[in-house]
Amino acid sequence: MTNERRVLVHPDKQALGASVAARFITKIIDVLDEQGRADIAISGGSVSTLVLAAIGQSQAKQSVDWSKVHVWWVDERWVPEGDADRNVTGTQTDFLDHVSIPAENIHPMAPSDAGISIDEAAEQYERELLAAAPDSADAPRFDITLLGVGPDGHTASLFPEFPQLRITDRKVVPVDDSPKPPAQRLTLTYPVINASQRVWVILSGAEKASVLGLALAGASVDEVPVGGVQGRKRTVFFVDQDAARDVPENLIASTY
């Protein structure tokens, strides 16, 4: 399949969350039918509270064989286990508590109180990614990667003008001076994110409109990092009406 990059517009935030959740469940069922295992990569924030929570509350989730689903994170805040700022903490409440994914299929990044440094945590996660990689790859080719976007255009923990944007020889890198607290984070790099089969980017709110317009217009990755993400098969920006204000008409898709 040729890579496609399209925008799907929804009337409001609630419709956006419900729609992406339904599409996610349908696609995971298809992937499991085709290959018997699904690997997903997720971020926290609005992706968790909007989309993963809707999946967790959907009756259709019962149609998924969750024992064959593996969950990974695209980034994590370097804070202690159980801290509310950790992405995995919100994901646990919104999603993982509502589906039957075996503990061994859940792959969180290390917390700050794990007894290792942030650099060691990055290397540890790289090893875990490598162990799950198919032949000739150094990380899983995620079937779906769910990303959010900040008003500054950052995605995962890849921030405008930061050196992590240009790293291609690492899979996981630390961030020591995030402009959003907490300052220290771990993040996947572009090569791992862009090896995903499908990248789904979730945006809502008028404050995201200019960022989305710039990303789709080809603004530099240094300026708008989310513009640098692209799935191998498909890249879809799922947005609400407020965030779609500056999207060119030719990029708005009527269907998935």
PDB file of C-alpha atoms in Angstrom, residues 101-198:
ATOM      1  CA  ILE A 101      -3.521  -7.655  28.397  1.00  0.00           C
ATOM      2  CA  PRO A 102      -1.027  -9.978  30.130  1.00  0.00           C
ATOM      3  CA  ALA A 103       1.553  -8.214  32.268  1.00  0.00           C
ATOM      4  CA  GLU A 104       4.371  -9.626  30.139  1.00  0.00           C
ATOM      5  CA  ASN A 105       2.873  -7.896  27.084  1.00  0.00           C
ATOM      6  CA  ILE A 106       3.057  -4.449  28.678  1.00  0.00           C
ATOM      7  CA  HIS A 107       6.376  -2.685  28.124  1.00  0.00           C
ATOM      8  CA  PRO A 108       6.701   0.531  30.172  1.00  0.00           C
ATOM      9  CA  MET A 109       9.832   2.639  30.256  1.00  0.00           C
ATOM     10  CA  ALA A 110      11.672   2.617  33.573  1.00  0.00           C
ATOM     11  CA  PRO A 111      10.717   5.137  36.274  1.00  0.00           C
ATOM     12  CA  SER A 112      13.213   7.463  37.927  1.00  0.00           C
ATOM     13  CA  ASP A 113      13.272   5.370  41.113  1.00  0.00           C
ATOM     14  CA  ALA A 114      14.260   2.138  39.352  1.00  0.00           C
ATOM     15  CA  GLY A 115      17.855   2.403  40.562  1.00  0.00           C
ATOM     16  CA  ILE A 116      19.327   3.263  37.158  1.00  0.00           C
ATOM     17  CA  SER A 117      20.237   6.514  35.417  1.00  0.00           C
ATOM     18  CA  ILE A 118      18.114   8.018  32.664  1.00  0.00           C
ATOM     19  CA  ASP A 119      20.794   7.057  30.127  1.00  0.00           C
ATOM     20  CA  GLU A 120      20.739   3.474  31.371  1.00  0.00           C
ATOM     21  CA  ALA A 121      16.941   3.507  31.160  1.00  0.00           C
ATOM     22  CA  ALA A 122      17.143   4.540  27.501  1.00  0.00           C
ATOM     23  CA  GLU A 123      19.594   1.723  26.780  1.00  0.00           C
ATOM     24  CA  GLN A 124      17.409  -0.743  28.680  1.00  0.00           C
ATOM     25  CA  TYR A 125      14.366   0.139  26.579  1.00  0.00           C
ATOM     26  CA  GLU A 126      16.408  -0.143  23.400  1.00  0.00           C
ATOM     27  CA  ARG A 127      17.324  -3.698  24.379  1.00  0.00           C
ATOM     28  CA  GLU A 128      13.683  -4.519  25.043  1.00  0.00           C
ATOM     29  CA  LEU A 129      12.663  -3.128  21.668  1.00  0.00           C
ATOM     30  CA  LEU A 130      15.402  -5.127  19.953  1.00  0.00           C
ATOM     31  CA  ALA A 131      14.305  -8.343  21.677  1.00  0.00           C
ATOM     32  CA  ALA A 132      10.818  -7.918  20.200  1.00  0.00           C
ATOM     33  CA  ALA A 133      11.967  -6.869  16.729  1.00  0.00           C
ATOM     34  CA  PRO A 134      11.347  -8.962  13.612  1.00  0.00           C
ATOM     35  CA  ASP A 135      14.274 -10.258  11.575  1.00  0.00           C
ATOM     36  CA  SER A 136      16.546  -7.533  10.163  1.00  0.00           C
ATOM     37  CA  ALA A 137      14.895  -4.835  12.324  1.00  0.00           C
ATOM     38  CA  ASP A 138      16.079  -3.292  15.584  1.00  0.00           C
ATOM     39  CA  ALA A 139      12.631  -2.484  17.004  1.00  0.00           C
ATOM     40  CA  PRO A 140       9.050  -3.687  16.511  1.00  0.00           C
ATOM     41  CA  ARG A 141       7.282  -2.296  13.463  1.00  0.00           C
ATOM     42  CA  PHE A 142       4.347  -1.004  15.449  1.00  0.00           C
ATOM     43  CA  ASP A 143       1.002  -1.802  13.868  1.00  0.00           C
ATOM     44  CA  ILE A 144      -0.496   1.409  15.266  1.00  0.00           C
ATOM     45  CA  THR A 145       1.301   4.315  16.898  1.00  0.00           C
ATOM     46  CA  LEU A 146      -0.953   6.837  18.642  1.00  0.00           C
ATOM     47  CA  LEU A 147       0.556  10.306  19.001  1.00  0.00           C
ATOM     48  CA  GLY A 148      -0.605  13.570  20.484  1.00  0.00           C
ATOM     49  CA  VAL A 149       0.647  17.032  19.600  1.00  0.00           C
ATOM     50  CA  GLY A 150       1.495  20.012  21.781  1.00  0.00           C
ATOM     51  CA  PRO A 151       0.610  23.601  20.860  1.00  0.00           C
ATOM     52  CA  ASP A 152       4.317  24.070  20.035  1.00  0.00           C
ATOM     53  CA  GLY A 153       4.206  21.204  17.519  1.00  0.00           C
ATOM     54  CA  HIS A 154       6.080  18.669  19.635  1.00  0.00           C
ATOM     55  CA  THR A 155       5.099  15.017  19.538  1.00  0.00           C
ATOM     56  CA  ALA A 156       6.323  12.222  21.798  1.00  0.00           C
ATOM     57  CA  SER A 157       9.052  14.171  23.634  1.00  0.00           C
ATOM     58  CA  LEU A 158      10.567  15.549  20.442  1.00  0.00           C
ATOM     59  CA  PHE A 159      10.550  19.327  20.893  1.00  0.00           C
ATOM     60  CA  PRO A 160      11.196  22.153  18.414  1.00  0.00           C
ATOM     61  CA  GLU A 161      14.878  22.885  17.797  1.00  0.00           C
ATOM     62  CA  PHE A 162      16.010  20.093  20.148  1.00  0.00           C
ATOM     63  CA  PRO A 163      18.996  17.890  19.157  1.00  0.00           C
ATOM     64  CA  GLN A 164      16.920  14.709  19.590  1.00  0.00           C
ATOM     65  CA  LEU A 165      15.170  15.597  16.323  1.00  0.00           C
ATOM     66  CA  ARG A 166      18.345  14.807  14.402  1.00  0.00           C
ATOM     67  CA  ILE A 167      19.327  11.555  16.117  1.00  0.00           C
ATOM     68  CA  THR A 168      19.080   8.597  13.743  1.00  0.00           C
ATOM     69  CA  ASP A 169      21.473   6.074  15.301  1.00  0.00           C
ATOM     70  CA  ARG A 170      19.529   5.548  18.541  1.00  0.00           C
ATOM     71  CA  LYS A 171      16.067   4.151  19.204  1.00  0.00           C
ATOM     72  CA  VAL A 172      15.506   5.752  22.615  1.00  0.00           C
ATOM     73  CA  VAL A 173      17.106   8.917  23.943  1.00  0.00           C
ATOM     74  CA  PRO A 174      16.881  10.999  27.121  1.00  0.00           C
ATOM     75  CA  VAL A 175      15.638  14.580  27.208  1.00  0.00           C
ATOM     76  CA  ASP A 176      17.140  16.647  30.025  1.00  0.00           C
ATOM     77  CA  ASP A 177      15.593  20.088  29.480  1.00  0.00           C
ATOM     78  CA  SER A 178      12.012  19.668  28.311  1.00  0.00           C
ATOM     79  CA  PRO A 179      10.225  23.028  27.981  1.00  0.00           C
ATOM     80  CA  LYS A 180       7.240  21.335  29.611  1.00  0.00           C
ATOM     81  CA  PRO A 181       7.683  19.931  33.117  1.00  0.00           C
ATOM     82  CA  PRO A 182       8.948  17.532  34.169  1.00  0.00           C
ATOM     83  CA  ALA A 183      12.254  18.478  32.583  1.00  0.00           C
ATOM     84  CA  GLN A 184      13.612  14.943  32.163  1.00  0.00           C
ATOM     85  CA  ARG A 185      11.994  12.463  29.800  1.00  0.00           C
ATOM     86  CA  LEU A 186      12.650   9.456  27.600  1.00  0.00           C
ATOM     87  CA  THR A 187      11.501   9.357  23.995  1.00  0.00           C
ATOM     88  CA  LEU A 188      11.592   7.184  20.911  1.00  0.00           C
ATOM     89  CA  THR A 189      13.368   8.734  17.949  1.00  0.00           C
ATOM     90  CA  TYR A 190      11.977   9.325  14.470  1.00  0.00           C
ATOM     91  CA  PRO A 191      13.409   6.123  12.924  1.00  0.00           C
ATOM     92  CA  VAL A 192      11.446   3.961  15.363  1.00  0.00           C
ATOM     93  CA  ILE A 193       8.246   6.000  15.144  1.00  0.00           C
ATOM     94  CA  ASN A 194       8.418   6.121  11.355  1.00  0.00           C
ATOM     95  CA  ALA A 195       8.933   2.361  11.102  1.00  0.00           C
ATOM     96  CA  SER A 196       5.337   2.036  12.358  1.00  0.00           C
ATOM     97  CA  GLN A 197       2.869   0.583   9.909  1.00  0.00           C
ATOM     98  CA  ARG A 198       0.307   3.239  10.801  1.00  0.00           C
TER      99      ARG A 198
END
